[in-house]
XYZ file of C-alpha atoms in Angstrom:
297
model
C 0.000 0.000 0.000
C 1.367 3.401 -1.021
C 2.400 5.768 1.765
C 0.014 8.709 2.131
C 2.037 11.747 3.201
C 0.827 14.999 4.717
C 2.050 16.823 1.612
C -0.138 14.625 -0.602
C -3.161 15.282 1.589
C -2.477 19.025 1.521
C -2.147 19.059 -2.273
C -5.409 17.192 -2.765
C -7.206 19.436 -0.295
C -6.051 22.530 -2.188
C -7.267 21.030 -5.453
C -10.676 19.943 -4.221
C -11.365 21.939 -1.041
C -12.540 18.696 0.570
C -12.068 18.014 4.313
C -8.616 16.754 5.260
C -9.785 13.330 6.467
C -11.815 12.808 3.285
C -8.704 13.607 1.238
C -6.679 11.092 3.207
C -9.332 8.398 2.757
C -9.575 9.078 -0.976
C -5.800 8.860 -1.416
C -5.703 5.586 0.498
C -8.513 4.207 -1.629
C -6.738 5.359 -4.792
C -3.432 3.851 -3.708
C -1.778 7.258 -3.698
C -2.894 8.159 -7.230
C -3.687 11.887 -7.047
C -5.883 12.014 -10.162
C -7.898 8.982 -9.095
C -8.285 10.372 -5.581
C -9.617 13.631 -7.029
C -12.164 11.668 -9.063
C -13.259 9.801 -5.928
C -13.838 13.102 -4.125
C -15.705 14.541 -7.082
C -18.067 11.600 -6.912
C -18.566 12.053 -3.183
C -18.798 15.844 -3.082
C -19.918 16.625 -6.605
C -17.990 18.175 -9.480
C -18.774 21.640 -8.201
C -16.386 21.255 -5.289
C -13.360 20.658 -7.523
C -10.836 23.486 -7.416
C -13.283 25.827 -5.705
C -10.595 26.909 -3.270
C -8.649 28.635 -6.042
C -11.476 31.072 -6.727
C -11.758 34.455 -5.057
C -14.440 34.720 -2.382
C -15.080 38.437 -1.970
C -18.843 38.428 -1.492
C -20.606 37.089 1.597
C -22.272 38.239 4.789
C -21.616 39.559 8.255
C -23.454 37.827 11.104
C -23.737 39.094 14.672
C -24.836 37.549 17.950
C -25.634 39.500 21.119
C -25.970 37.480 24.333
C -25.926 37.876 28.105
C -28.362 40.804 28.189
C -26.109 42.836 25.955
C -22.939 42.096 27.890
C -21.397 39.803 25.285
C -21.449 39.804 21.499
C -19.708 38.373 18.468
C -19.365 39.302 14.823
C -18.140 37.124 11.955
C -17.535 37.600 8.226
C -18.050 34.617 5.939
C -17.190 34.988 2.267
C -18.397 33.358 -0.925
C -17.918 34.111 -4.616
C -21.261 35.620 -5.638
C -23.975 37.748 -4.096
C -26.496 35.102 -5.176
C -24.978 32.539 -2.818
C -24.713 35.177 -0.076
C -28.530 35.080 -0.009
C -28.715 31.280 0.188
C -30.547 30.161 3.347
C -28.034 27.432 4.204
C -25.126 29.844 3.785
C -26.852 32.411 6.009
C -27.618 29.747 8.630
C -23.958 28.686 8.580
C -22.825 32.273 9.237
C -25.351 32.643 12.066
C -24.172 29.383 13.662
C -20.589 30.650 13.533
C -21.501 33.890 15.313
C -23.192 31.861 18.056
C -20.164 29.568 18.398
C -17.789 32.522 18.688
C -19.914 34.012 21.460
C -20.223 30.711 23.313
C -16.787 29.125 22.837
C -14.417 32.091 22.364
C -12.099 30.367 19.841
C -8.587 31.767 19.476
C -8.569 32.029 15.696
C -10.225 30.808 12.481
C -8.462 27.440 12.717
C -9.797 26.911 16.233
C -13.288 27.957 15.151
C -13.125 25.569 12.186
C -12.341 22.670 14.514
C -15.345 23.251 16.791
C -18.255 20.776 16.689
C -21.203 21.769 14.507
C -24.074 19.539 13.535
C -22.918 15.970 13.020
C -19.298 17.001 12.457
C -17.189 20.119 12.688
C -17.433 23.669 11.363
C -14.896 22.769 8.673
C -16.863 19.691 7.634
C -20.047 21.764 7.305
C -18.215 24.419 5.282
C -16.715 21.845 2.927
C -20.071 20.127 2.475
C -21.656 23.477 1.547
C -18.888 24.091 -0.990
C -19.652 20.728 -2.568
C -23.401 21.250 -2.535
C -23.591 24.880 -3.669
C -20.516 24.912 -5.876
C -18.721 28.021 -4.678
C -15.680 28.582 -2.543
C -16.543 29.747 0.970
C -14.203 31.052 3.621
C -14.434 32.137 7.233
C -12.484 35.356 6.960
C -12.509 36.892 10.431
C -14.402 37.233 13.672
C -14.317 39.127 16.954
C -15.843 38.567 20.368
C -16.661 41.645 22.439
C -17.220 41.652 26.219
C -18.925 44.887 27.215
C -18.051 47.419 29.871
C -21.514 48.881 29.334
C -24.096 47.389 26.990
C -23.681 46.248 23.396
C -25.879 47.380 20.539
C -25.676 45.767 17.117
C -26.698 46.739 13.611
C -26.602 44.869 10.305
C -27.148 46.789 7.089
C -27.404 46.316 3.339
C -28.335 42.651 3.132
C -25.833 41.768 5.857
C -22.977 43.458 3.985
C -22.133 45.729 6.925
C -22.158 44.712 10.578
C -21.551 46.780 13.705
C -21.129 46.129 17.412
C -20.817 49.092 19.767
C -20.235 49.019 23.533
C -21.929 52.002 25.185
C -22.011 53.058 28.847
C -24.779 55.430 29.882
C -27.411 56.936 27.641
C -30.375 54.856 26.528
C -31.235 52.106 24.053
C -32.118 54.563 21.291
C -28.743 56.308 21.601
C -26.896 53.005 21.324
C -28.917 52.061 18.243
C -28.266 55.465 16.659
C -24.541 55.112 17.295
C -24.459 51.660 15.663
C -26.277 53.016 12.607
C -23.947 56.021 12.454
C -20.900 53.735 12.473
C -22.355 51.668 9.620
C -23.002 54.841 7.590
C -19.826 56.819 8.341
C -17.354 53.922 8.743
C -14.894 55.426 11.248
C -11.461 53.828 11.388
C -11.007 54.332 15.125
C -12.690 55.673 18.235
C -10.300 58.626 18.556
C -7.020 59.892 17.120
C -4.935 57.533 19.254
C -6.401 54.561 17.390
C -5.623 55.763 13.863
C -2.577 53.956 12.415
C 0.458 56.230 12.206
C 1.083 55.240 8.586
C -2.326 56.606 7.546
C -1.616 59.900 9.277
C 1.779 60.097 7.591
C 0.237 59.517 4.166
C -2.222 62.366 4.718
C 0.618 64.632 5.840
C 2.701 63.840 2.741
C -0.232 64.444 0.431
C -1.002 67.776 2.090
C 2.621 68.898 1.799
C 2.803 67.995 -1.891
C -0.474 69.728 -2.665
C 0.690 72.873 -0.863
C 4.008 72.876 -2.748
C 2.270 72.416 -6.103
C -0.049 75.290 -5.214
C 3.004 77.489 -4.659
C 2.511 78.012 -0.928
C 5.484 79.512 0.982
C 7.869 76.918 2.403
C 7.463 78.391 5.883
C 3.711 77.662 5.739
C 3.907 74.054 4.583
C 4.050 72.363 8.002
C 1.168 74.440 9.326
C -0.919 73.577 6.276
C -0.060 69.882 6.691
C -1.018 69.977 10.372
C -4.394 71.455 9.461
C -4.984 68.769 6.841
C -4.108 66.014 9.303
C -6.497 67.397 11.927
C -9.285 67.544 9.346
C -8.527 63.950 8.335
C -8.629 62.757 11.958
C -12.038 64.351 12.497
C -13.347 62.563 9.428
C -12.075 59.088 10.334
C -12.555 58.971 14.113
C -15.934 58.227 15.642
C -15.730 60.971 18.266
C -14.692 63.563 15.690
C -17.365 62.751 13.104
C -20.536 64.811 12.751
C -23.521 62.746 13.900
C -25.495 61.607 10.842
C -28.789 62.547 12.526
C -27.599 65.885 13.899
C -30.418 68.412 13.489
C -27.986 71.274 12.917
C -25.585 69.234 10.799
C -22.753 70.206 13.155
C -23.030 68.160 16.363
C -20.190 65.681 16.653
C -20.464 62.245 18.234
C -18.283 63.508 21.098
C -20.740 66.355 21.719
C -23.712 64.004 21.452
C -22.250 61.630 24.028
C -21.503 64.478 26.422
C -25.080 65.737 26.102
C -26.456 62.260 26.822
C -24.027 61.448 29.638
C -22.707 58.446 27.722
C -19.404 56.914 26.645
C -18.436 54.637 23.764
C -16.015 52.059 25.118
C -15.346 50.225 21.867
C -16.831 49.353 18.516
C -16.316 46.787 15.759
C -17.158 47.449 12.116
C -17.054 44.758 9.416
C -17.696 45.479 5.738
C -17.941 42.381 3.544
C -14.995 41.971 1.207
C -13.155 45.023 2.535
C -9.540 44.746 1.468
C -10.087 41.716 -0.768
C -9.059 42.278 -4.368
C -12.010 41.195 -6.460
C -11.415 39.543 -9.802
C -12.671 41.677 -12.683
C -13.282 40.060 -16.038
C -13.099 41.925 -19.343
C -15.888 40.362 -21.422
C -14.830 42.078 -24.654
C -11.263 40.864 -24.232
C -12.479 37.332 -23.564
C -14.603 37.341 -26.740
C -11.689 38.703 -28.767
C -9.372 36.049 -27.383
C -11.871 33.297 -28.226
C -12.276 34.643 -31.762
C -8.514 34.754 -32.226
C -8.205 31.193 -30.968
C -10.933 30.051 -33.382
C -9.167 31.676 -36.344
C -5.896 30.020 -35.329
């Protein structure tokens, strides 16, 4: 009997996206023949599962779970390839189950979450089975578990494309809900200036300096102009500095709103589906031209 190595199992898993143990069983059954093992898995999981893992999964949903009377919450992003599948009931149920598991079990990372029991098997087994059944790559991208100092409000927007958790002390339920909706709409990068990555601030400073130089501003004024641009940027990207989306006068900032309500935002989490994932763009005209050229050849 041929020896089935870890490298062989890994290679087959990457080709088929099937669970690791299924790959090992298929290789053993095929006597180590990779092509035959892939055929065995295609029979078991369906042709749709083959090579799904190589495709970009930039669509999907965000699921949230709030438990413990608002003292504990979780948020998870699960990706797929198309918006059509993101609306599939089984896919949505899978995402919801993951949010509940994160809240209950507090896994350390995606690998730990994938190994948790779910249904008759594990999270990974359920994911792989869905890939085989639906025919698209699916990936658990990220998650976070939030234990509140105050009380957590949640908000999911745009067909579960944007999800928010916000931990608020003081104020009332309506304020917390308004804050969650504001975060979804305005997408702050941090609570205050201390949370904004230094590299982002530096980029804004460089851009401001270059713009001022191109505009012919005096050299002695450049740093002051850059400082002003950075301060404007920080107000735009920090929650406390942003103007409240429901402000009657169009001027009240979140910081001013919280002070008026005797409340504090302790933390927030914002997930936007596919954020930072480079989506594959196809050029239909180029594809047609290439096919025509191939036909002529």
